[in-house]
Amino acid sequence: MVGAPKKKMVGRYEVGWTIGHGSFGKVKFAVDADTGVPVAMKVLDKATILNHHMLQQVAAPPSPSLDPSTLSSSH
């Protein structure tokens, strides 16, 4: 018997299908797991952002689901 597909969670959001894409990443449909509110989540390609020195332009204020250590360029 095949089990239910595993849900992809990012912070408190359940991420679904891709609804758009561009040069720097994708836009995904997501649902706030706490409230059930649907949202659009922009998923940026880290390598592209760092290669174009655009971290300051795309950096957002800290949020509970954003770990600042994942944005460092020391890799």
PDB file of C-alpha atoms in Angstrom:
ATOM      1  CA  MET A   1       0.000   0.000   0.000  1.00  0.00           C
ATOM      2  CA  VAL A   2       1.296   3.433  -0.908  1.00  0.00           C
ATOM      3  CA  GLY A   3       1.182   6.081   1.840  1.00  0.00           C
ATOM      4  CA  ALA A   4       0.034   9.654   1.477  1.00  0.00           C
ATOM      5  CA  PRO A   5       2.534  11.960  -0.249  1.00  0.00           C
ATOM      6  CA  LYS A   6       4.822  13.793   2.161  1.00  0.00           C
ATOM      7  CA  LYS A   7       3.955  17.471   2.579  1.00  0.00           C
ATOM      8  CA  LYS A   8       6.718  19.983   1.867  1.00  0.00           C
ATOM      9  CA  MET A   9       6.817  22.471   4.734  1.00  0.00           C
ATOM     10  CA  VAL A  10       8.756  25.751   4.832  1.00  0.00           C
ATOM     11  CA  GLY A  11       8.341  27.264   8.252  1.00  0.00           C
ATOM     12  CA  ARG A  12       4.608  27.161   8.915  1.00  0.00           C
ATOM     13  CA  TYR A  13       3.706  27.029   5.204  1.00  0.00           C
ATOM     14  CA  GLU A  14       2.752  23.930   3.225  1.00  0.00           C
ATOM     15  CA  VAL A  15       4.241  24.430  -0.239  1.00  0.00           C
ATOM     16  CA  GLY A  16       2.368  23.244  -3.303  1.00  0.00           C
ATOM     17  CA  TRP A  17       2.762  23.570  -7.046  1.00  0.00           C
ATOM     18  CA  THR A  18       4.698  26.130  -9.083  1.00  0.00           C
ATOM     19  CA  ILE A  19       2.448  28.934 -10.338  1.00  0.00           C
ATOM     20  CA  GLY A  20       5.140  30.965 -12.105  1.00  0.00           C
ATOM     21  CA  HIS A  21       8.869  31.377 -12.691  1.00  0.00           C
ATOM     22  CA  GLY A  22      11.409  33.958 -13.720  1.00  0.00           C
ATOM     23  CA  SER A  23      15.113  34.691 -13.920  1.00  0.00           C
ATOM     24  CA  PHE A  24      15.730  34.581 -10.182  1.00  0.00           C
ATOM     25  CA  GLY A  25      13.415  31.798  -9.007  1.00  0.00           C
ATOM     26  CA  LYS A  26       9.894  30.427  -8.853  1.00  0.00           C
ATOM     27  CA  VAL A  27       6.558  31.409  -7.331  1.00  0.00           C
ATOM     28  CA  LYS A  28       4.836  28.583  -5.485  1.00  0.00           C
ATOM     29  CA  PHE A  29       1.318  28.188  -4.170  1.00  0.00           C
ATOM     30  CA  ALA A  30       1.447  27.691  -0.395  1.00  0.00           C
ATOM     31  CA  VAL A  31      -0.971  27.490   2.517  1.00  0.00           C
ATOM     32  CA  ASP A  32      -0.414  28.816   6.030  1.00  0.00           C
ATOM     33  CA  ALA A  33      -0.732  25.619   8.073  1.00  0.00           C
ATOM     34  CA  ASP A  34      -1.938  27.550  11.144  1.00  0.00           C
ATOM     35  CA  THR A  35      -4.707  29.558   9.486  1.00  0.00           C
ATOM     36  CA  GLY A  36      -5.374  27.796   6.165  1.00  0.00           C
ATOM     37  CA  VAL A  37      -4.857  31.077   4.281  1.00  0.00           C
ATOM     38  CA  PRO A  38      -3.485  30.553   0.744  1.00  0.00           C
ATOM     39  CA  VAL A  39      -0.432  32.608  -0.220  1.00  0.00           C
ATOM     40  CA  ALA A  40       2.062  32.962  -3.048  1.00  0.00           C
ATOM     41  CA  MET A  41       5.624  32.176  -1.967  1.00  0.00           C
ATOM     42  CA  LYS A  42       8.572  33.467  -3.968  1.00  0.00           C
ATOM     43  CA  VAL A  43      11.443  30.969  -3.910  1.00  0.00           C
ATOM     44  CA  LEU A  44      14.680  32.597  -5.008  1.00  0.00           C
ATOM     45  CA  ASP A  45      17.665  30.743  -6.431  1.00  0.00           C
ATOM     46  CA  LYS A  46      20.434  31.423  -3.893  1.00  0.00           C
ATOM     47  CA  ALA A  47      23.317  30.923  -6.343  1.00  0.00           C
ATOM     48  CA  THR A  48      21.831  33.349  -8.877  1.00  0.00           C
ATOM     49  CA  ILE A  49      21.221  36.013  -6.216  1.00  0.00           C
ATOM     50  CA  LEU A  50      24.767  35.699  -4.861  1.00  0.00           C
ATOM     51  CA  ASN A  51      26.362  35.627  -8.336  1.00  0.00           C
ATOM     52  CA  HIS A  52      24.590  38.862  -9.274  1.00  0.00           C
ATOM     53  CA  HIS A  53      25.458  40.521  -5.920  1.00  0.00           C
ATOM     54  CA  MET A  54      21.765  41.148  -5.266  1.00  0.00           C
ATOM     55  CA  LEU A  55      21.483  39.981  -1.662  1.00  0.00           C
ATOM     56  CA  GLN A  56      20.739  43.490  -0.363  1.00  0.00           C
ATOM     57  CA  GLN A  57      17.957  43.982  -2.922  1.00  0.00           C
ATOM     58  CA  VAL A  58      16.155  40.764  -2.048  1.00  0.00           C
ATOM     59  CA  ALA A  59      16.854  40.498   1.672  1.00  0.00           C
ATOM     60  CA  ALA A  60      13.644  40.859   3.657  1.00  0.00           C
ATOM     61  CA  PRO A  61      13.138  41.745   7.299  1.00  0.00           C
ATOM     62  CA  PRO A  62      13.638  38.683   9.503  1.00  0.00           C
ATOM     63  CA  SER A  63      10.713  36.304   9.679  1.00  0.00           C
ATOM     64  CA  PRO A  64      10.193  33.224  11.848  1.00  0.00           C
ATOM     65  CA  SER A  65      10.716  30.911   8.865  1.00  0.00           C
ATOM     66  CA  LEU A  66      13.890  32.625   7.581  1.00  0.00           C
ATOM     67  CA  ASP A  67      17.201  31.468   9.004  1.00  0.00           C
ATOM     68  CA  PRO A  68      19.765  34.255   8.360  1.00  0.00           C
ATOM     69  CA  SER A  69      22.629  31.747   8.318  1.00  0.00           C
ATOM     70  CA  THR A  70      21.266  30.310   5.043  1.00  0.00           C
ATOM     71  CA  LEU A  71      21.786  33.691   3.334  1.00  0.00           C
ATOM     72  CA  SER A  72      25.516  34.013   4.066  1.00  0.00           C
ATOM     73  CA  SER A  73      27.859  33.978   1.108  1.00  0.00           C
ATOM     74  CA  SER A  74      30.514  31.959   2.933  1.00  0.00           C
ATOM     75  CA  HIS A  75      30.124  28.540   1.360  1.00  0.00           C
TER      76      HIS A  75
END
